[in-house]
XYZ file of C-alpha atoms in Angstrom:
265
model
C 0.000 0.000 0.000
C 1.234 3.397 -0.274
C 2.130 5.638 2.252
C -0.065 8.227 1.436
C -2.938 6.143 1.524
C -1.664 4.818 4.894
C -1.717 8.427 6.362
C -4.612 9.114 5.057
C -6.658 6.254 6.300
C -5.142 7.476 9.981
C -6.574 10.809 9.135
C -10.327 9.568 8.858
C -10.294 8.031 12.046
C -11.521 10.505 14.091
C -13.143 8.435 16.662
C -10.184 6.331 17.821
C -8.122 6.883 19.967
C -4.736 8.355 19.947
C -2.166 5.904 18.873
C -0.244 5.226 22.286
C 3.773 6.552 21.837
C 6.447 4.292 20.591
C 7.958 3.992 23.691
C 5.214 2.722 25.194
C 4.599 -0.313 22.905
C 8.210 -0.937 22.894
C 7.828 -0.916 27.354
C 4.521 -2.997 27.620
C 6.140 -5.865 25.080
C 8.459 -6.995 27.937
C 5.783 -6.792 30.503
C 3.160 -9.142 28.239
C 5.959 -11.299 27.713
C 6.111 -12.115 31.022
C 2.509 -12.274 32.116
C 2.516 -14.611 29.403
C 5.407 -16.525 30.607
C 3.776 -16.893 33.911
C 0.709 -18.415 32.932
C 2.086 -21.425 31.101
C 4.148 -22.435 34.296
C 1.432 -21.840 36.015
C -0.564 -24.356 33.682
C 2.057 -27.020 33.815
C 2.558 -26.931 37.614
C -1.332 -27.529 37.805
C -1.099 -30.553 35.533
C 2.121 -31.556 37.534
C 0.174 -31.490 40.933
C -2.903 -32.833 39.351
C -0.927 -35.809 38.531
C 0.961 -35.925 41.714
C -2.003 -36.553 43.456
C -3.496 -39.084 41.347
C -0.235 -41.194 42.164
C -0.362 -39.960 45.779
C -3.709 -42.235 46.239
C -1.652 -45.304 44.364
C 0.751 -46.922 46.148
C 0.136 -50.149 43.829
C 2.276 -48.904 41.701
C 6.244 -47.933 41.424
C 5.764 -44.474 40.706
C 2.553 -44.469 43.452
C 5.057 -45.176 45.942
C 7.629 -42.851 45.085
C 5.006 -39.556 44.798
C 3.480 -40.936 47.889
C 6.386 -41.881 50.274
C 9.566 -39.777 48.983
C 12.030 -41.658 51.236
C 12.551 -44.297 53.584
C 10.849 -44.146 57.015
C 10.544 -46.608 59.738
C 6.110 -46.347 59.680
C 6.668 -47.825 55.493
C 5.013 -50.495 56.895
C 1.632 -49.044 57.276
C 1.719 -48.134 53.420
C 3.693 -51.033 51.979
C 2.359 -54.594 51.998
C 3.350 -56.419 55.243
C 3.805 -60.116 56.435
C 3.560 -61.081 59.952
C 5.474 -63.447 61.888
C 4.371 -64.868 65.162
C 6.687 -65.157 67.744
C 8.601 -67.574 69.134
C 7.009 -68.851 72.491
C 10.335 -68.754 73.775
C 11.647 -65.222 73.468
C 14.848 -65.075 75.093
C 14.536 -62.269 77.453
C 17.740 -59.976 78.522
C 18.891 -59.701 81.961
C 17.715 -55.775 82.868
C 20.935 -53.825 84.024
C 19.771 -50.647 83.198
C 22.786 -48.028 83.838
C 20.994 -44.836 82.402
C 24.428 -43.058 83.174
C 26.805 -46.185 81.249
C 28.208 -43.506 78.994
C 30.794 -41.980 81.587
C 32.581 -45.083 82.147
C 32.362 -46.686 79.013
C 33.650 -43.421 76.579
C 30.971 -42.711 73.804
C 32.266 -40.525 70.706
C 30.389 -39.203 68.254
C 32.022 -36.664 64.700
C 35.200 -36.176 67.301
C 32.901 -35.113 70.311
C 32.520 -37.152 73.440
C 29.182 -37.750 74.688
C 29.551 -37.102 78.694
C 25.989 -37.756 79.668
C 22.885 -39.037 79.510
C 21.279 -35.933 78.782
C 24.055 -34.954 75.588
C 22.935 -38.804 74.266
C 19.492 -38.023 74.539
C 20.023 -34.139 72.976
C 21.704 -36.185 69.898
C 19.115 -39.313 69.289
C 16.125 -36.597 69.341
C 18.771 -34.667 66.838
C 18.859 -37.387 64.180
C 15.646 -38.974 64.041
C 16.143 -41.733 66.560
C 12.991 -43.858 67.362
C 14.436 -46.532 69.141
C 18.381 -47.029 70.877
C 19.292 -49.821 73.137
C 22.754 -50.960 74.661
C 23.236 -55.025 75.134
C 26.434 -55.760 76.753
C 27.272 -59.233 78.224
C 23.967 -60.782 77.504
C 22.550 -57.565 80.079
C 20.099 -54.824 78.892
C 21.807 -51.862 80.047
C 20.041 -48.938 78.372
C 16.330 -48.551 76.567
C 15.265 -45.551 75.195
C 12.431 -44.247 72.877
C 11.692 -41.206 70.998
C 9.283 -39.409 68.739
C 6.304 -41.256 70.307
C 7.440 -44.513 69.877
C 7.253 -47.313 72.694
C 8.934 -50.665 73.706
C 5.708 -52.599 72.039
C 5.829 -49.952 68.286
C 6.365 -51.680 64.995
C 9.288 -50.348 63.532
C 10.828 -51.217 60.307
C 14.698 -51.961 60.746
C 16.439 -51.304 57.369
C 19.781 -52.727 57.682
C 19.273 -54.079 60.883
C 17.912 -57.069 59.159
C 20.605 -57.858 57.381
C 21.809 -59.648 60.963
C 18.709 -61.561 61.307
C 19.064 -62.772 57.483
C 22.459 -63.739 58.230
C 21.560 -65.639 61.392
C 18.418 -67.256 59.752
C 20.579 -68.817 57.148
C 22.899 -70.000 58.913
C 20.180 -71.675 60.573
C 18.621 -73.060 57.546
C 22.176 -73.951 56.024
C 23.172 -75.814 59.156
C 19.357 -78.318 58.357
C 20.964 -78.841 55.183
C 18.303 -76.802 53.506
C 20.850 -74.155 51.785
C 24.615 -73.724 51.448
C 26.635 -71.179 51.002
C 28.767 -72.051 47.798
C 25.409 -72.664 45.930
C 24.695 -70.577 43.088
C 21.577 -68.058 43.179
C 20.227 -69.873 40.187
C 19.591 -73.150 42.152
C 17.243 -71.300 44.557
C 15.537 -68.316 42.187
C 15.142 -69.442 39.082
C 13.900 -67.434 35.532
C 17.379 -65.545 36.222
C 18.143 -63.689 32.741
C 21.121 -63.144 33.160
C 24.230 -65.440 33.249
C 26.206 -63.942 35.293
C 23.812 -62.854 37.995
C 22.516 -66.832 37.848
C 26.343 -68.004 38.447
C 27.024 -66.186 41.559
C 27.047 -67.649 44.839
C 25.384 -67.030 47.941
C 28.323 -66.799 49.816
C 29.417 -63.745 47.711
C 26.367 -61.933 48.366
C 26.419 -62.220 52.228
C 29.938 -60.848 51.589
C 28.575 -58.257 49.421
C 31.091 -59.191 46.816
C 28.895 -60.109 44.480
C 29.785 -57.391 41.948
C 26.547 -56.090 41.332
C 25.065 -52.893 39.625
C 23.829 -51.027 42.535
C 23.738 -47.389 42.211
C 22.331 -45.247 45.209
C 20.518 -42.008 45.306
C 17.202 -41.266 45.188
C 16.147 -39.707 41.762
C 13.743 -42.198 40.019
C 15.965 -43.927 37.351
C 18.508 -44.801 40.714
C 18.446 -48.346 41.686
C 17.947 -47.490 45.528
C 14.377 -46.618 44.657
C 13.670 -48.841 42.288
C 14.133 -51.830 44.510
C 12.987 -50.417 47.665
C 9.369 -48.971 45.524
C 8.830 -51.952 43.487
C 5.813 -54.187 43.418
C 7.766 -57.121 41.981
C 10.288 -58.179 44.399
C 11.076 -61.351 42.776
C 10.979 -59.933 39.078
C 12.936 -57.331 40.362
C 15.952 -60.006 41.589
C 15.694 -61.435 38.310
C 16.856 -58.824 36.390
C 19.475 -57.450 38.071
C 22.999 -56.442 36.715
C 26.388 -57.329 37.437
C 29.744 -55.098 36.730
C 32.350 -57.332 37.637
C 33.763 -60.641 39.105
C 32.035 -61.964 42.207
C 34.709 -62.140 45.298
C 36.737 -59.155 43.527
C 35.487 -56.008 45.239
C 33.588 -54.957 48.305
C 30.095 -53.215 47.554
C 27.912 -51.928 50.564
C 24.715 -52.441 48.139
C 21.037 -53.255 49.725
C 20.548 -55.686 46.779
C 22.495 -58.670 47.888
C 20.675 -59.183 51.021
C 17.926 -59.125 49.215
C 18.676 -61.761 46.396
C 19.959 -64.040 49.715
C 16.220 -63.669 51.323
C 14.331 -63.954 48.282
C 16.288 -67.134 47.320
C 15.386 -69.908 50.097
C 11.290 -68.746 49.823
């Protein structure tokens, strides 16, 4: 078009109104920009906690259980399925010695620091989360103490700590003849697909020398979460990965205890 007719056409307009400066076109770009900007995060953090909390209500499901639980905690139990175990008629029962103030004679370090006193232990187990410390020494109960609501007669889940009950369990079972040590996983789980997780021996995983693939960390795609959130225990087993020899290297992984428990069931 030409620019007389454009200036023209401007002319005839009488009713409009006047054409707002340069300047301020060129300030309120920036400004719309942003607005704009704003809105679509907005929009995809509603869809992002829209889906969170469909997978909040699901902990069938791997990613259920991650959205839902986060990380570890010793009350998993009331969200994760659960298997009870009577017990044993004859509970052996500790000798109470209880010596509330054991800690001055019996030095008690903790990151370089000496703890001098009840009251400093008690300042430091509140500190980190403690729900349940006790001291066994000479077949004697010498200290009990709970925290964060927690009682002699709460369920707890243990974490490691059952990594001394597997141990003592199979050498129960091995010592019935039921398992031994130098047999390979693949006699006791079977559907294994890979060789060289099927050719290992128990006796390397109780050493944790198995030379597994076990990274930790909790992002998703980590295999921390992956074992701890899964549904499928025993598929999970199945297809783990190895990196190197078994008996060649020391690796403080969670998955080795768990091939040894899921292997005599």
């Amino acid at each position: 078009m030409p620019v007389s007719s454009a200036v023209s056409h401007q002319s005839t307009r009488t009713q409009s109104p006047p054409m707002p400066p340069v300047g301020a076109l060129l300030a309120s770009s920036p400004e719309r920009t942003t607005a704009a900007r704003i809105v679509v995060r907005f929009r995809r953090a509603a869809v992002l906690a829209i889906a969170v909390s469909m997978l909040a209500g699901c902990t069938g499901t791997y990613l259920g259980r991650y959205a839902t639980l986060r990380t570890p905690d010793v009350e998993d139990y009331r969200h994760m399925p659960t298997r009870s175990i009577a017990a044993s008629e004859r509970a052996l029962e500790f000798e109470r010695a209880l010596d509330p103030e054991w800690m001055r004679h019996a030095p008690t370090m903790h990151e370089g620091h000496r703890i001098a006193d009840s009251r400093q232990l008690d300042d430091l187990l509140e500190s980190n989360g403690t729900t349940a410390f006790l001291v066994i020494a000479n077949g004697r109960l010498v200290d009990e103490r709970y925290y964060r609501g927690h009682r002699r007669d709460s369920m707890f889940k243990c974490f490691s700590i059952s990594k001394s009950v597997l141990s003592a369990m199979f050498g129960i079972a091995q010592s019935e003849g039921k398992i031994a040590a130098n047999d390979r996983l693949d006699v006791h789980l079977t559907e294994i697909e890979n060789p060289a997780l099927a050719s290992i021996r128990l006796e390397h995983l109780l050493d944790n020398v198995g030379g597994l693939d076990y990274k930790r960390g909790f992002a998703p795609w980590k295999h921390q979460p992956r074992m701890y959130y899964t549904t499928d225990v025993r598929g999970y087993t199945r297809r783990a990965e190895t990196t190197g020899e078994p008996g060649a290297r020391f690796g403080a992984d969670d998955l080795s205890p768990l091939l040894v428990g899921v292997a005599p069931t």
